[in-house]
CSV table of N, CA and C in Angstrom, one decimal:
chain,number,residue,atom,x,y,z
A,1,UNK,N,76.2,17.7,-51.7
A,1,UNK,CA,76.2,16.5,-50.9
A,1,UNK,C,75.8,15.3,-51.9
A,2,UNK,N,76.5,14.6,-52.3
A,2,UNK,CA,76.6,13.3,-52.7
A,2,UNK,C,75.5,11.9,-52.2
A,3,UNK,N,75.1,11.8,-51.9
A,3,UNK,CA,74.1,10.3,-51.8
A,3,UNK,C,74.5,9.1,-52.4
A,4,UNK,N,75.4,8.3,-51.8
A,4,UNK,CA,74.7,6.7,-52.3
A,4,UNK,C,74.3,6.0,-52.1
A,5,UNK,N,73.5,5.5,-52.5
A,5,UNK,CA,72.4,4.4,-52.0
A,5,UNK,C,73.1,3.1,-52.3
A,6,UNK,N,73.5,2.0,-51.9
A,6,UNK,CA,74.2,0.9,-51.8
A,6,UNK,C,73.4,-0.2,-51.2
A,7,UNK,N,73.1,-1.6,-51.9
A,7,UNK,CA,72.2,-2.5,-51.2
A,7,UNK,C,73.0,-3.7,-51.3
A,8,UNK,N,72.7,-4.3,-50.0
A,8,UNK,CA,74.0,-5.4,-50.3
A,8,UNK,C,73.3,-6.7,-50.3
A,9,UNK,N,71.9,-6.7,-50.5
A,9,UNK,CA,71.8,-7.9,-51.2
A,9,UNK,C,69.9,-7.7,-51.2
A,10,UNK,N,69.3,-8.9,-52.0
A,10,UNK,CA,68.2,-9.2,-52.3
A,10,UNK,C,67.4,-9.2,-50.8
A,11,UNK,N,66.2,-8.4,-50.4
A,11,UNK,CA,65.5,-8.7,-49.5
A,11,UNK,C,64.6,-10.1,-49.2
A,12,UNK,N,64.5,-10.5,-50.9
A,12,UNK,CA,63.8,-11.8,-51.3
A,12,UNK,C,64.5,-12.8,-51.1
A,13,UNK,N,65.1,-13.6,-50.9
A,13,UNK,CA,65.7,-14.6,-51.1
A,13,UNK,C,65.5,-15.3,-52.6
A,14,UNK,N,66.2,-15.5,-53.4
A,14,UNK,CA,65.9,-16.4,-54.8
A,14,UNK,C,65.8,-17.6,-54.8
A,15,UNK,N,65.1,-18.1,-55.8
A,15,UNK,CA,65.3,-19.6,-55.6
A,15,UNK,C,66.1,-20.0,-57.4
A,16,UNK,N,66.7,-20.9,-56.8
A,16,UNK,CA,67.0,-21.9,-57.3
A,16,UNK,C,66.7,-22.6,-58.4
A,17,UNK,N,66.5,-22.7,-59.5
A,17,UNK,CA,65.7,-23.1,-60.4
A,17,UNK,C,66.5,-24.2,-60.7
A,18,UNK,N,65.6,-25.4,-60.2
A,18,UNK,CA,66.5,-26.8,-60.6
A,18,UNK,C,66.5,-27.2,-62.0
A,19,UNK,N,67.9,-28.4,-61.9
A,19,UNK,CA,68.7,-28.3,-63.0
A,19,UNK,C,67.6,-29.0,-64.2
A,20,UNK,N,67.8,-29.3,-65.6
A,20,UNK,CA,66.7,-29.7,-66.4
A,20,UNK,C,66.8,-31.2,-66.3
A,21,UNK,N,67.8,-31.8,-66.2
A,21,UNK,CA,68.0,-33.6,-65.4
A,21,UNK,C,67.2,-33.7,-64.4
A,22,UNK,N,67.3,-32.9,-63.0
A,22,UNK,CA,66.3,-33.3,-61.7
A,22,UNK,C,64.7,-32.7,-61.9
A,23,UNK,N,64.8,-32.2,-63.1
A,23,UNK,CA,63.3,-32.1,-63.5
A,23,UNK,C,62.5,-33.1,-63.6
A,24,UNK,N,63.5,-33.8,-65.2
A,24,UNK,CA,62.9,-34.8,-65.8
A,24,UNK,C,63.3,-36.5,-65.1
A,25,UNK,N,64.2,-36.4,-64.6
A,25,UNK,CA,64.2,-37.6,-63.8
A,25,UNK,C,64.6,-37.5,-62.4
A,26,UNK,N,63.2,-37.7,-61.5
A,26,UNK,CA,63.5,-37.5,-60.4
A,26,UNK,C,62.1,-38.7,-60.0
A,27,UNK,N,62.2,-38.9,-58.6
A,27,UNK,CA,61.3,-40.1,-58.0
A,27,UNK,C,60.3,-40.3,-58.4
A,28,UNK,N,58.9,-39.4,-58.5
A,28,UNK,CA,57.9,-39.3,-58.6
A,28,UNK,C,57.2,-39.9,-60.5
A,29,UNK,N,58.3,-38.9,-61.0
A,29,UNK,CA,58.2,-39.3,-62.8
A,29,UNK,C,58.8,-41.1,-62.7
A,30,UNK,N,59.9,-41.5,-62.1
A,30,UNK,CA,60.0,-42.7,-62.4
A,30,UNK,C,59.2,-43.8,-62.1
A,31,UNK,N,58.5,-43.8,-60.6
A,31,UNK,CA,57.1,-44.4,-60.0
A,31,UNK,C,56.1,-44.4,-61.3
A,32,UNK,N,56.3,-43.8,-61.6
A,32,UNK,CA,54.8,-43.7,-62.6
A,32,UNK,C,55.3,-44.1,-64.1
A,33,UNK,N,56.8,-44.5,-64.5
A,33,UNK,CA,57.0,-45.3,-65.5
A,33,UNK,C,56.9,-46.7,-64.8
A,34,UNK,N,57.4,-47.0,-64.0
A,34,UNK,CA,57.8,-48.1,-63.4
A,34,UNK,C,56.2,-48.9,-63.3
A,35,UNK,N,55.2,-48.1,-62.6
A,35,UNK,CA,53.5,-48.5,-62.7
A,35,UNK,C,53.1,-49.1,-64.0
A,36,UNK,N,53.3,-48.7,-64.8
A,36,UNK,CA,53.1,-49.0,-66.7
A,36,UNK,C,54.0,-49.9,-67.0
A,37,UNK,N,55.5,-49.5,-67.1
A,37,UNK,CA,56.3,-50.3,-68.0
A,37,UNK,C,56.6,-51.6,-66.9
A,38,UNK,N,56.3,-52.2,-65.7
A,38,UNK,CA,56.3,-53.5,-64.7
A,38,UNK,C,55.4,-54.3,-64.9
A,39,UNK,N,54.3,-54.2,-65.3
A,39,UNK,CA,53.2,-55.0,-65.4
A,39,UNK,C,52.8,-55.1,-67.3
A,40,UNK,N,53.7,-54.5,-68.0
A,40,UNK,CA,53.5,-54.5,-69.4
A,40,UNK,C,54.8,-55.8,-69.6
A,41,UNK,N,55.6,-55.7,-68.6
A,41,UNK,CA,57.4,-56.6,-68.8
A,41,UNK,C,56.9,-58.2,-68.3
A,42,UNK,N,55.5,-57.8,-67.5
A,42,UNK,CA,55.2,-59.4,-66.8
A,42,UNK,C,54.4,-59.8,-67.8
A,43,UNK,N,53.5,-59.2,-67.9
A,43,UNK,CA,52.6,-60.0,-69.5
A,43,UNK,C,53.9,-60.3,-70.6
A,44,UNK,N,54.7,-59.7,-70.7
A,44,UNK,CA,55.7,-59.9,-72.2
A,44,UNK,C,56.3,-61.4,-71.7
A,45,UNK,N,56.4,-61.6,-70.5
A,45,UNK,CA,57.5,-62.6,-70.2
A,45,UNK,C,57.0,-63.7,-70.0
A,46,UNK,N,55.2,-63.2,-69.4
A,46,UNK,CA,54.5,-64.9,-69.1
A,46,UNK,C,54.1,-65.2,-70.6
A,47,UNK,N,53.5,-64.2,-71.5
A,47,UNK,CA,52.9,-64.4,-72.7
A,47,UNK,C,53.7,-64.0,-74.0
A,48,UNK,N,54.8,-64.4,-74.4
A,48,UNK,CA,56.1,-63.4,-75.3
A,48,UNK,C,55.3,-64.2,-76.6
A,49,UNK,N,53.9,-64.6,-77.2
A,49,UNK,CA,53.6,-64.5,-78.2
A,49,UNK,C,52.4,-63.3,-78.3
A,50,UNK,N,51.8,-63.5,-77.0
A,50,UNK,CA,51.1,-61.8,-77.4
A,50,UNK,C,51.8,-60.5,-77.5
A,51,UNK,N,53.3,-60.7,-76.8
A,51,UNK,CA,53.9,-59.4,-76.5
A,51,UNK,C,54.6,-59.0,-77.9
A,52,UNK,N,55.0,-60.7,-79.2
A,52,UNK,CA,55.5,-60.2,-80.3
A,52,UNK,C,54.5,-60.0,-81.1
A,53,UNK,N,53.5,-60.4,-80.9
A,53,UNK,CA,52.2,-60.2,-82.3
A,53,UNK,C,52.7,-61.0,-83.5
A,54,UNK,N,53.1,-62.5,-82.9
A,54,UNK,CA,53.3,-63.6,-84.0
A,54,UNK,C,52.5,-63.5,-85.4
A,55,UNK,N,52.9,-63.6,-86.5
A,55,UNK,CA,52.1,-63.4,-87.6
A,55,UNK,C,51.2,-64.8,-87.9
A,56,UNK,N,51.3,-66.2,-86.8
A,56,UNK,CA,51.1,-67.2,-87.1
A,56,UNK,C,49.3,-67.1,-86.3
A,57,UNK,N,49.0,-66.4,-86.4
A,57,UNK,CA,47.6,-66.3,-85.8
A,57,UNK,C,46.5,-66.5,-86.7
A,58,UNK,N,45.6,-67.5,-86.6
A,58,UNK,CA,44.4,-66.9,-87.1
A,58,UNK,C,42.9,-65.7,-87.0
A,59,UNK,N,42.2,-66.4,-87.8
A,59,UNK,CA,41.2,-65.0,-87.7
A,59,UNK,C,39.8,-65.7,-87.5
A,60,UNK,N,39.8,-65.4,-86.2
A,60,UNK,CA,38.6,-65.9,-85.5
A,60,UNK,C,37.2,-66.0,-86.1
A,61,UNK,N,37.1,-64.6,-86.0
A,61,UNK,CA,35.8,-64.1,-86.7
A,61,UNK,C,35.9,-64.4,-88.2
A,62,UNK,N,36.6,-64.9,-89.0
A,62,UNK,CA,36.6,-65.5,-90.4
A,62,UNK,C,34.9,-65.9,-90.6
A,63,UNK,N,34.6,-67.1,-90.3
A,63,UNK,CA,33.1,-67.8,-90.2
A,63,UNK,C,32.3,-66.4,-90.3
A,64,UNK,N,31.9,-65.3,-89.3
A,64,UNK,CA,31.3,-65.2,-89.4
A,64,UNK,C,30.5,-63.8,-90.4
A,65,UNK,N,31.8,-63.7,-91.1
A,65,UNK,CA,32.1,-62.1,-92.4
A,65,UNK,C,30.7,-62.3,-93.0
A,66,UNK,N,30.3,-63.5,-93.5
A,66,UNK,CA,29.1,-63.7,-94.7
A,66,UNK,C,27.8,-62.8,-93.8
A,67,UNK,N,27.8,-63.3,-92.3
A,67,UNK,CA,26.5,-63.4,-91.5
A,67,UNK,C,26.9,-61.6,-91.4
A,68,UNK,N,27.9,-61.0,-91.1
A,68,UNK,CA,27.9,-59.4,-91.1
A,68,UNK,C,27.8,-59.1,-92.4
A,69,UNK,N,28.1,-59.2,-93.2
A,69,UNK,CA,27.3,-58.6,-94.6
A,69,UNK,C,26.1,-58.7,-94.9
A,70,UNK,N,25.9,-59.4,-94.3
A,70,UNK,CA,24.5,-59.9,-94.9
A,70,UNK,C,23.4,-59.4,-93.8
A,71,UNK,N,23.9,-59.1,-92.6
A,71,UNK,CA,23.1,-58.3,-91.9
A,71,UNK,C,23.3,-56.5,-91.4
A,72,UNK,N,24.7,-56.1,-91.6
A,72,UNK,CA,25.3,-55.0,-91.8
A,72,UNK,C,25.6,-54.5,-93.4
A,73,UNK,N,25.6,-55.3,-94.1
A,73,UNK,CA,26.2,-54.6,-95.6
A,73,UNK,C,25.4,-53.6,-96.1
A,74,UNK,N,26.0,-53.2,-97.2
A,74,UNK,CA,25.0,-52.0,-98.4
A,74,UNK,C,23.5,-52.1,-98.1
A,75,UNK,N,23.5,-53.3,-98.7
A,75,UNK,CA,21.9,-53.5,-99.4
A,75,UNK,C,21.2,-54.3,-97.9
A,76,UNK,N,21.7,-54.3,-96.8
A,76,UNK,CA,20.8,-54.9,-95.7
A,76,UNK,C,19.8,-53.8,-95.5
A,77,UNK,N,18.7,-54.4,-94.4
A,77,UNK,CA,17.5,-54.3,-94.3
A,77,UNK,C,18.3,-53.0,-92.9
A,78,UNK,N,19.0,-53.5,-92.2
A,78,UNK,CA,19.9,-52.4,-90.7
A,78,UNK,C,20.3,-51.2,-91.5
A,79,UNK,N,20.6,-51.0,-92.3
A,79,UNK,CA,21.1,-49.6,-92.8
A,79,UNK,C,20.4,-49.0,-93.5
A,80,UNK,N,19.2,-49.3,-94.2
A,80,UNK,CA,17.8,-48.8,-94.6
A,80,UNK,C,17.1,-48.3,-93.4
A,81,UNK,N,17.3,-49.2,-91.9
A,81,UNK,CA,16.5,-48.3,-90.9
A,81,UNK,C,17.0,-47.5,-90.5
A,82,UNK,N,18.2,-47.1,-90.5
A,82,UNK,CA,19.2,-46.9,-89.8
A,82,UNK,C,18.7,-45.1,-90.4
A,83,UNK,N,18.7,-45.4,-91.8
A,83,UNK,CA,18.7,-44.2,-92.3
A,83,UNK,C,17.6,-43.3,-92.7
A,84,UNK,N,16.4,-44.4,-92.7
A,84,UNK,CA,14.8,-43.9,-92.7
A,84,UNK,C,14.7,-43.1,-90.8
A,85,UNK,N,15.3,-43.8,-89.7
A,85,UNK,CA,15.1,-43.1,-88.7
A,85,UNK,C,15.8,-41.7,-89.1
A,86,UNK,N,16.7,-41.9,-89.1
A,86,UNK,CA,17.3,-40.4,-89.5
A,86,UNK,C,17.0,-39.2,-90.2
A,87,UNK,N,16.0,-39.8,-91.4
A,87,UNK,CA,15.3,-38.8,-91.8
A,87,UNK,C,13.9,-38.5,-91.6
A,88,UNK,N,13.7,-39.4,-90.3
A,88,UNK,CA,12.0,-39.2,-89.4
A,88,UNK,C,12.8,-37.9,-87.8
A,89,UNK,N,13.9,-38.9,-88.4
A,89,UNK,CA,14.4,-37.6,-86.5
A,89,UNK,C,14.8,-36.5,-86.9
A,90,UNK,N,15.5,-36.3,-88.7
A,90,UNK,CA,15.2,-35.0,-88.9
A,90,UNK,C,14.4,-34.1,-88.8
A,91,UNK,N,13.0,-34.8,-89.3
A,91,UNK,CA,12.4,-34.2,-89.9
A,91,UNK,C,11.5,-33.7,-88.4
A,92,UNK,N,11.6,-34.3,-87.4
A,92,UNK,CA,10.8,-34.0,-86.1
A,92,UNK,C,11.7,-32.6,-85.4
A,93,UNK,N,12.8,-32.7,-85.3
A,93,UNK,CA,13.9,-32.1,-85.2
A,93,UNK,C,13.6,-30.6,-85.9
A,94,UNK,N,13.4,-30.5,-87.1
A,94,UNK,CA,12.9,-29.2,-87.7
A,94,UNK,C,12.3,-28.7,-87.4
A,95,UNK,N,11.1,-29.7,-87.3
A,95,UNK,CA,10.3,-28.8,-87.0
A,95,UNK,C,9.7,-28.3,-85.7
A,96,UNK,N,10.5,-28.8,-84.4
A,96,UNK,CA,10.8,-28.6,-83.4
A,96,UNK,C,11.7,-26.9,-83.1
A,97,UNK,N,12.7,-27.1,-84.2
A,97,UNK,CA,13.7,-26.1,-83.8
A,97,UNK,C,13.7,-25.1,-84.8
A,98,UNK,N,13.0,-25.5,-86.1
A,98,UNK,CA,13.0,-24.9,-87.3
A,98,UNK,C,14.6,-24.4,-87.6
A,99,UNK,N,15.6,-25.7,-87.8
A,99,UNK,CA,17.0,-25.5,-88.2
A,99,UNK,C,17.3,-26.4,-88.9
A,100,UNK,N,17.6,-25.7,-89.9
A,100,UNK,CA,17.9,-26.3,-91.4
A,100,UNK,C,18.9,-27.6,-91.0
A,101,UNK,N,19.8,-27.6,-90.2
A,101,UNK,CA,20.9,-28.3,-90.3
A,101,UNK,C,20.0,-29.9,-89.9
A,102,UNK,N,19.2,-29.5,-88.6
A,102,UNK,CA,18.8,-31.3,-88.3
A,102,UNK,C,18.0,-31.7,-90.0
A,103,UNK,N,17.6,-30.4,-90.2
A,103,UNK,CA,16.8,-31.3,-91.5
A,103,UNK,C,17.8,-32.1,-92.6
A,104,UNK,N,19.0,-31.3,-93.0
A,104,UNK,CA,19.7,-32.3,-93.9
A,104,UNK,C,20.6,-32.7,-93.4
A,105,UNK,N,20.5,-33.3,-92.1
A,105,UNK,CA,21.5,-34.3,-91.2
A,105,UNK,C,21.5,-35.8,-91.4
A,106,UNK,N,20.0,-36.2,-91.8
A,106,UNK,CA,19.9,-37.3,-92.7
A,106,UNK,C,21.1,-37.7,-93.8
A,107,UNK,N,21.0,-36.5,-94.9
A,107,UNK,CA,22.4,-36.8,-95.8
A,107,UNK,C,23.6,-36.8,-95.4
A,108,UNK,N,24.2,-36.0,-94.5
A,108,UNK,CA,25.1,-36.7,-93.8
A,108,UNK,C,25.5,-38.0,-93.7
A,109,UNK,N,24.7,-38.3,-92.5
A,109,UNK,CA,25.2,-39.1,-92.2
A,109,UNK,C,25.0,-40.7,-93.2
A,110,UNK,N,23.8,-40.4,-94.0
A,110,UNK,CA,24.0,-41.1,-95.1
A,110,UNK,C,25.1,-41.3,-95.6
A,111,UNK,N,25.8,-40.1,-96.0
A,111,UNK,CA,27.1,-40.2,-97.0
A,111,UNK,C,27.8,-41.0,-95.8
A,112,UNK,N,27.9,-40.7,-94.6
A,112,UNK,CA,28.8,-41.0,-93.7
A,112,UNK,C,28.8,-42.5,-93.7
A,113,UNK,N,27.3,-43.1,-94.2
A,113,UNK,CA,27.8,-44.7,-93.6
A,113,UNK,C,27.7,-45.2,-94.9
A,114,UNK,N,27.6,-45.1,-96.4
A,114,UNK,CA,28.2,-45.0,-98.0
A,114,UNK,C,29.5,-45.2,-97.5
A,115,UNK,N,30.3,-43.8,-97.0
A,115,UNK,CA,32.1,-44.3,-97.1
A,115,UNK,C,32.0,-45.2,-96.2
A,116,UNK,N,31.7,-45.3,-94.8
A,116,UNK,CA,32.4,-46.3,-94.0
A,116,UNK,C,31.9,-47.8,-94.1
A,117,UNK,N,31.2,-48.1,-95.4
A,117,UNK,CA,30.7,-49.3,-95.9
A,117,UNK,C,31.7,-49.6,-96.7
A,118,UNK,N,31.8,-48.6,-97.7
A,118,UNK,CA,33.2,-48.8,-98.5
A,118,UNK,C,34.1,-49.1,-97.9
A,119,UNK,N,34.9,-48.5,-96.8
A,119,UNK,CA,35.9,-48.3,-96.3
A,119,UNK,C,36.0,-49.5,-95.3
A,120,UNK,N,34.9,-50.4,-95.1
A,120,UNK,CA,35.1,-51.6,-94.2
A,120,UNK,C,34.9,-52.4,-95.2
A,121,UNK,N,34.5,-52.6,-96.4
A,121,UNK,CA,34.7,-53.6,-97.4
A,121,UNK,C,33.1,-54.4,-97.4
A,122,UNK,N,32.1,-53.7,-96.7
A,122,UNK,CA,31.0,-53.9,-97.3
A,122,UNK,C,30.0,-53.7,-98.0
């Protein structure tokens, strides 16, 4: 006796897996460029010298470079405290947790504000 078992179709129904176009452009994704790129097109059109970044601009804060060096720079009195705290909060820090790391966190970030003094040009 022979047996076939024969099924003539899916119990499940399948779906559909939409196409990769109605994925990526479909209502929902466009509302939400249209939010951003509408109100970026109004500023371009009331203000089209902020929207080109004219190179005819000055530099506001020019005046006042001398008064930031002189109170932000190398040798200011702000980054001597800056860095004496650091090695009072280390040192409270250790001995709080007894971990090496708060203790020489001071050098860190020492070095840390060495480059970014350099690296901002003071």
């Amino acid at each position: 006796m022979n047996a076939v078992l024969s099924v003539q179709g899916s119990a499940v129904p399948e779906k559909n897996k939409p196409s990769f176009l109605s994925r990526v452009f479909n209502k929902k994704k466009a509302l939400k460029v249209a939010k951003v790129a509408l109100p970026v097109a109004a500023v371009a059109a009331f203000f089209p010298d902020a929207a080109m970044a004219t190179t005819t601009a000055t530099d506001l804060m020019k005046s006042g470079d001398a008064t930031v060096k002189g109170t932000f720079g190398k040798s200011s009195s702000v980054v001597k405290w800056v860095v004496l705290a650091e090695v009072v909060a280390g040192g409270i820090m250790y001995m709080m947790t007894k971990n090496v790391k708060f203790l020489f966190g001071f050098a860190i970030i020492s070095t840390f504000i060495t480059i970014g003094m350099s690296v901002a040009g003071y």
